[in-house]
Coordinates of C-alpha atoms (C1' of nucleotides) in Angstrom, one line a residue:
Chain V
M115 CA -50.6 57.5 -25.6
P116 CA -51.7 57.6 -22.0
E117 CA -49.1 56.7 -19.5
L118 CA -49.0 57.7 -16.0
P119 CA -49.0 61.5 -16.2
E120 CA -51.6 61.6 -19.0
V121 CA -53.7 59.1 -16.8
E122 CA -53.4 61.3 -13.6
T123 CA -54.3 64.3 -15.8
I124 CA -57.5 62.6 -17.0
A125 CA -58.4 61.3 -13.8
R126 CA -58.2 64.7 -12.1
G127 CA -60.4 66.1 -14.8
L128 CA -62.8 63.7 -14.6
A129 CA -62.9 63.9 -10.7
K130 CA -63.7 67.5 -11.2
R131 CA -66.7 66.9 -13.6
V132 CA -68.3 63.8 -12.5
S133 CA -67.8 63.2 -8.8
G134 CA -71.0 63.0 -6.9
D135 CA -72.8 62.1 -10.0
V136 CA -75.1 59.1 -10.4
I137 CA -75.0 56.8 -13.3
E138 CA -78.7 56.1 -14.3
S139 CA -78.0 53.8 -17.3
V140 CA -75.4 52.4 -19.3
W141 CA -75.2 51.3 -23.2
L142 CA -72.3 49.2 -24.0
G143 CA -71.4 48.3 -27.7
Q144 CA -72.0 45.0 -29.4
K145 CA -69.0 43.5 -31.2
P146 CA -66.2 41.6 -29.3
E147 CA -66.2 44.5 -26.8
P148 CA -63.1 45.5 -25.1
L149 CA -64.4 44.2 -21.7
K150 CA -62.6 42.4 -19.2
S151 CA -65.5 41.6 -17.5
S152 CA -68.9 40.7 -18.9
A153 CA -71.3 43.3 -20.3
Q154 CA -73.8 42.4 -18.0
E155 CA -71.7 42.5 -15.0
I156 CA -70.6 45.9 -15.9
A157 CA -74.0 47.2 -16.5
A158 CA -75.4 45.7 -13.4
V159 CA -72.6 47.3 -11.2
L160 CA -72.8 50.8 -13.0
E161 CA -76.3 51.3 -13.1
N162 CA -77.7 53.1 -10.1
S163 CA -74.5 53.8 -8.7
R164 CA -72.9 57.1 -7.4
I165 CA -69.4 58.1 -8.5
A166 CA -67.8 58.8 -5.2
T167 CA -64.2 59.5 -6.5
V168 CA -62.2 59.1 -9.5
R169 CA -58.3 58.6 -9.2
R170 CA -55.4 56.8 -11.0
M171 CA -53.9 53.5 -10.1
G172 CA -50.9 52.8 -12.5
K173 CA -52.4 53.4 -16.0
H174 CA -55.7 52.5 -14.7
I175 CA -58.6 54.9 -14.0
V176 CA -60.6 53.9 -11.1
F177 CA -64.3 55.0 -10.4
D178 CA -65.0 54.3 -6.8
L179 CA -68.6 53.7 -6.7
E180 CA -71.4 53.6 -4.0
R181 CA -74.8 52.2 -4.3
A182 CA -77.2 54.9 -4.9
G183 CA -80.3 54.3 -2.8
V184 CA -82.8 51.4 -4.2
A185 CA -80.4 49.1 -5.6
R186 CA -81.5 45.9 -4.2
A187 CA -81.7 44.2 -7.7
L188 CA -77.8 43.6 -7.8
L189 CA -77.4 42.3 -4.3
S190 CA -80.2 39.8 -4.7
A191 CA -78.8 38.8 -8.3
K192 CA -75.5 38.2 -6.6
S193 CA -76.7 35.7 -4.0
R194 CA -78.8 34.1 -6.7
N195 CA -75.5 33.4 -8.6
P196 CA -72.8 32.4 -6.6
K197 CA -70.0 33.5 -9.2
P198 CA -66.5 31.9 -8.3
S199 CA -64.9 35.3 -8.9
R200 CA -64.8 35.1 -12.8
P201 CA -61.3 34.6 -14.1
G202 CA -61.8 37.2 -16.8
S203 CA -61.8 39.9 -14.1
T204 CA -58.9 42.0 -13.1
V205 CA -58.8 41.2 -9.6
R206 CA -56.0 39.5 -8.3
P207 CA -56.2 37.1 -5.4
G208 CA -53.4 38.5 -3.5
R209 CA -51.2 35.7 -1.7
A210 CA -52.7 32.2 -2.0
S211 CA -51.9 31.4 1.4
S212 CA -54.2 28.3 2.4
A213 CA -54.3 29.7 5.8
P214 CA -56.4 28.1 8.6
H215 CA -59.5 30.3 7.6
T216 CA -60.8 28.5 4.5
E217 CA -63.6 30.6 3.2
T218 CA -66.3 28.6 1.5
D219 CA -68.3 30.1 -1.3
K220 CA -71.3 29.9 0.8
G221 CA -72.1 32.2 3.8
V222 CA -69.4 34.9 3.4
R223 CA -70.6 38.0 4.8
P224 CA -74.3 37.1 4.0
T225 CA -76.4 39.8 5.7
Q226 CA -73.8 42.6 5.7
A227 CA -74.8 43.8 2.4
E228 CA -78.3 44.5 3.5
T229 CA -77.0 47.0 6.1
T230 CA -73.9 48.4 4.7
Q231 CA -73.5 50.5 1.5
T232 CA -72.2 48.4 -1.2
T233 CA -69.1 49.8 -2.9
A234 CA -67.7 48.6 -6.3
Q235 CA -65.4 50.0 -8.8
W236 CA -65.3 50.7 -12.5
I237 CA -61.6 50.3 -13.8
V238 CA -60.8 51.8 -17.0
H239 CA -57.6 51.2 -19.0
L240 CA -57.1 53.5 -21.9
G241 CA -54.6 51.4 -23.9
M242 CA -53.2 53.6 -26.5
T243 CA -56.3 55.4 -28.0
G244 CA -58.7 55.3 -25.3
R245 CA -60.8 58.5 -24.5
L246 CA -63.2 59.1 -21.8
Q247 CA -65.5 62.1 -22.8
V248 CA -68.0 64.0 -20.4
C249 CA -70.6 65.5 -23.1
E250 CA -74.1 66.6 -23.7
P251 CA -76.4 63.8 -24.8
Q252 CA -77.0 65.5 -28.2
S253 CA -73.4 65.8 -29.0
E254 CA -72.3 63.5 -32.1
V255 CA -71.6 59.9 -31.0
L256 CA -67.9 59.2 -32.4
K257 CA -67.2 56.4 -34.5
H258 CA -65.7 53.7 -32.1
T259 CA -67.6 54.6 -29.1
H260 CA -67.8 51.4 -26.8
A261 CA -69.8 52.6 -23.9
I262 CA -72.1 55.6 -23.0
L263 CA -73.2 56.2 -19.5
K264 CA -76.1 58.4 -18.8
L265 CA -75.8 60.7 -15.9
A266 CA -78.2 62.2 -13.6
S267 CA -77.0 65.6 -14.1
G268 CA -78.0 65.1 -17.8
R269 CA -74.6 64.5 -19.4
E270 CA -73.3 61.5 -20.7
L271 CA -69.7 59.8 -19.9
R272 CA -68.7 58.1 -23.1
F273 CA -65.8 55.6 -23.8
V274 CA -64.2 56.0 -27.1
D275 CA -61.3 53.9 -28.3
P276 CA -60.6 53.3 -32.1
R277 CA -57.7 50.8 -31.6
R278 CA -59.4 48.9 -29.0
F279 CA -56.5 48.4 -26.8
G280 CA -58.3 49.8 -23.8
R281 CA -60.0 47.8 -21.3
L282 CA -63.2 48.0 -19.2
S283 CA -63.8 46.1 -16.1
V284 CA -65.5 46.2 -12.6
A285 CA -64.5 45.1 -9.1
R286 CA -66.6 44.2 -6.3
A287 CA -65.9 46.4 -3.1
A288 CA -62.6 48.0 -3.1
E289 CA -60.7 45.2 -4.3
F290 CA -59.0 46.2 -7.5
E291 CA -55.1 45.8 -7.5
A292 CA -53.1 47.5 -10.0
G293 CA -49.9 45.3 -9.7
G294 CA -46.6 46.8 -8.9
I295 CA -45.5 49.9 -6.8
E296 CA -46.6 53.3 -7.6
P297 CA -43.3 55.0 -8.8
L298 CA -44.0 58.6 -7.1
E299 CA -44.7 56.8 -3.8
A300 CA -41.6 54.2 -3.9
D301 CA -38.6 54.7 -1.6
V302 CA -34.9 53.7 -2.7
G303 CA -35.3 50.3 -0.9
Q304 CA -38.5 49.2 -2.6
F305 CA -37.0 50.5 -5.9
L306 CA -33.8 48.5 -5.7
A307 CA -35.6 45.3 -4.5
L308 CA -37.5 45.5 -7.9
F309 CA -34.4 44.7 -10.0
R310 CA -32.3 42.5 -7.8
G311 CA -31.5 39.4 -9.9
R312 CA -33.2 40.5 -13.0
K313 CA -31.2 39.7 -16.2
T314 CA -33.9 41.7 -18.4
P315 CA -32.8 45.0 -19.7
I316 CA -33.6 47.7 -17.6
K317 CA -35.8 49.3 -20.0
S318 CA -38.1 46.0 -20.1
A319 CA -38.1 46.0 -16.3
L320 CA -39.4 49.7 -16.0
L321 CA -42.2 48.9 -18.5
N322 CA -43.1 45.9 -16.5
Q323 CA -46.3 47.0 -14.7
K324 CA -45.9 44.1 -12.2
L325 CA -42.8 45.7 -10.9
L326 CA -43.5 49.5 -11.5
R327 CA -46.9 50.7 -12.4
G328 CA -47.6 53.7 -14.7
V329 CA -44.3 54.0 -16.4
G330 CA -44.6 53.4 -20.2
N331 CA -42.3 53.9 -23.3
I332 CA -42.0 57.5 -23.5
Y333 CA -41.1 58.2 -19.7
A334 CA -38.9 55.1 -19.4
D335 CA -36.7 56.4 -22.2
E336 CA -36.7 60.0 -20.7
S337 CA -35.8 58.7 -17.3
L338 CA -33.2 56.6 -18.5
F339 CA -31.5 59.5 -20.4
R340 CA -31.6 61.6 -17.3
A341 CA -30.1 58.9 -15.2
G342 CA -27.3 58.2 -18.0
I343 CA -28.2 54.5 -18.1
R344 CA -28.7 52.6 -21.5
P345 CA -31.8 50.8 -22.0
R346 CA -30.1 47.7 -22.9
R347 CA -28.2 47.4 -19.4
R348 CA -29.2 44.4 -17.6
A349 CA -31.0 45.4 -14.7
S350 CA -29.1 43.4 -12.1
T351 CA -25.8 45.0 -13.3
I352 CA -26.8 48.6 -12.4
T353 CA -25.2 49.8 -9.3
R354 CA -27.1 51.0 -6.2
D355 CA -26.0 54.6 -7.0
Q356 CA -27.2 54.6 -10.4
L357 CA -30.5 53.0 -9.5
A358 CA -31.0 55.7 -7.0
R359 CA -30.5 58.3 -9.6
L360 CA -32.9 56.2 -11.9
L361 CA -35.5 56.6 -9.1
T362 CA -34.9 60.2 -8.9
A363 CA -35.1 60.7 -12.8
V364 CA -38.4 58.8 -12.8
K365 CA -40.0 60.9 -10.2
D366 CA -38.8 64.1 -11.8
V367 CA -40.0 63.2 -15.2
L368 CA -43.5 62.2 -14.2
R369 CA -43.9 64.9 -11.9
E370 CA -42.8 67.8 -14.4
A371 CA -45.2 65.8 -17.0
I372 CA -47.9 66.0 -14.8
A373 CA -47.5 69.5 -14.1
L374 CA -47.4 70.2 -17.8
G375 CA -50.6 68.0 -18.4
G376 CA -48.8 65.2 -19.7
S377 CA -47.3 64.6 -23.4
S378 CA -49.6 64.8 -26.3
I379 CA -48.5 62.4 -28.9
S380 CA -50.7 61.7 -31.8
D381 CA -54.3 62.8 -30.4
Y382 CA -53.9 62.7 -26.7
V383 CA -56.0 65.4 -25.1
D384 CA -57.3 65.4 -21.2
A385 CA -60.8 65.4 -20.1
D386 CA -61.2 69.1 -21.1
G387 CA -60.2 68.3 -24.5
E388 CA -56.8 70.2 -23.8
E389 CA -53.3 69.0 -25.1
G390 CA -50.6 68.4 -22.6
F391 CA -47.1 69.9 -23.4
F392 CA -44.6 67.6 -21.9
Q393 CA -43.8 66.3 -25.5
L394 CA -41.8 69.8 -26.0
Q395 CA -39.7 68.6 -23.0
H396 CA -38.7 65.2 -24.6
R397 CA -35.0 65.0 -24.7
V398 CA -34.6 61.6 -26.3
Y399 CA -38.1 60.1 -27.2
G400 CA -39.0 60.5 -30.9
R401 CA -35.5 62.4 -31.6
E402 CA -33.7 59.7 -33.5
G403 CA -31.1 61.2 -35.4
E404 CA -31.2 64.7 -33.8
P405 CA -28.4 65.9 -31.5
C406 CA -28.3 65.2 -28.0
L407 CA -29.2 68.3 -26.0
V408 CA -26.1 67.6 -23.9
C409 CA -23.3 66.5 -26.2
K410 CA -24.7 67.0 -29.7
T411 CA -24.3 63.2 -30.5
P412 CA -27.2 61.8 -32.5
I413 CA -29.7 60.3 -30.7
K414 CA -30.1 56.3 -31.5
R415 CA -33.0 54.3 -31.6
I416 CA -33.2 50.6 -31.2
V417 CA -35.8 48.1 -30.4
I418 CA -36.1 46.3 -27.0
A419 CA -38.7 43.9 -26.8
G420 CA -40.6 45.3 -29.5
R421 CA -40.6 48.8 -28.3
S422 CA -38.7 51.5 -29.8
S423 CA -36.1 52.8 -27.5
H424 CA -34.1 56.1 -27.8
Y425 CA -31.0 56.9 -26.1
C426 CA -27.8 59.1 -26.4
P427 CA -24.8 56.8 -27.0
K428 CA -22.3 59.0 -25.2
C429 CA -24.5 60.1 -22.1
Q430 CA -25.9 56.9 -21.4
R431 CA -23.7 53.8 -20.3
Chain C
dA282 C1' -39.4 31.5 -11.7
dC283 C1' -38.1 34.2 -15.6
dT284 C1' -37.5 35.9 -20.0
dA285 C1' -38.5 36.6 -24.9
dT286 C1' -41.7 36.6 -28.4
dT287 C1' -46.3 37.0 -30.4
dT288 C1' -50.8 38.7 -30.7
dC289 C1' -54.6 42.0 -30.6
dC290 C1' -56.3 46.7 -33.7
dT291 C1' -57.0 50.5 -36.7
dG292 C1' -55.6 55.1 -38.3
dG293 C1' -52.1 57.6 -40.1
dA294 C1' -47.7 57.8 -42.9
dT295 C1' -45.0 56.3 -46.3
dG296 C1' -44.1 54.3 -51.1
dC297 C1' -45.0 53.0 -55.6
Chain L
dT96 C1' -55.3 59.2 -56.6
dG97 C1' -55.5 54.8 -55.2
dC98 C1' -53.9 51.0 -53.2
dA99 C1' -50.7 48.1 -50.3
dT100 C1' -47.6 48.0 -46.6
dC101 C1' -45.7 49.2 -42.4
dC102 C1' -45.7 51.0 -37.8
dA103 C1' -47.3 52.8 -33.2
dG104 C1' -48.3 50.9 -28.5
dG105 C1' -49.7 47.9 -23.4
dA106 C1' -50.6 43.9 -21.7
dA107 C1' -52.1 39.3 -22.0
dA108 C1' -51.0 34.9 -24.0
dT109 C1' -47.6 31.6 -25.6
dA110 C1' -43.2 29.7 -25.9
dG111 C1' -38.7 28.7 -24.5

DNA sequence: ACTATTTCCTGGATGC
DNA sequence: TGCATCCAGGAAATAG
């Protein structure tokens, strides 16, 4: 299940392989697709776009796109159809300050698009079982393939997701916002502020992407173990010192996991089809009943907000 | 403004 | 062997 380290690994692998390539055409599956934007919108944005960069934001993979040459089609289509930024898109409208400069739908940067290179973004969330594969056109189309992008290099970029928790969307310009703060970039002050006045269990707070983005179930449990904090502890009752330890633990765990290519649980593999190795470093996750590596006390498993949570009852308070 | 719970979805594991 | 049931998980939607 891809969390920050896995998504980072995948994004780096993709960046290596497809940066600079041009998307020539797009096929999207029928069905109730796992699309957050409409299929037409996605296809329109992707086709004839050049992939400038691939990077990670939280658990999202973001493809930064540039218009490749000709593409006037989209521009004219856009002005013909003044969409009020569809509610289904992942774009968050920032602060809704009704400031003096009230922008009407009409006339906002009208001619700029003619002269400037239009940029857009393709945002992929892998959910639990989503995968992006780069392959030759003749390689077998796996079951549950929901999108196929034909690249100018002759290869294909495919999105496969059996469980369909993954999501695809597009954003105009570079406006995608992933939610909370990046754990690896956070300082202690920002981190403390996240939990101030929150009565929710610290485990739930760590998983809340609007606060901290990228941490999922595995890394939340591992971080809490390293910091010696029980997952059920109310966030607001945890001391500054303990939270500072927690931030350090979160960063350590994520960095170590990235260095090992992520955790391969079930069928996770990176862009090269390689498994990660961080699962071998798990100290509590998936170790219910096994002895704590520090004190030998059996690891407990409880359910918090519907998520299984693993901890050592002696080492974590 | 928060917090807790339910829902989505399918493959793999388990149990009879 | 085959069938039913349960479980995993992130995040959006819903309910409190």
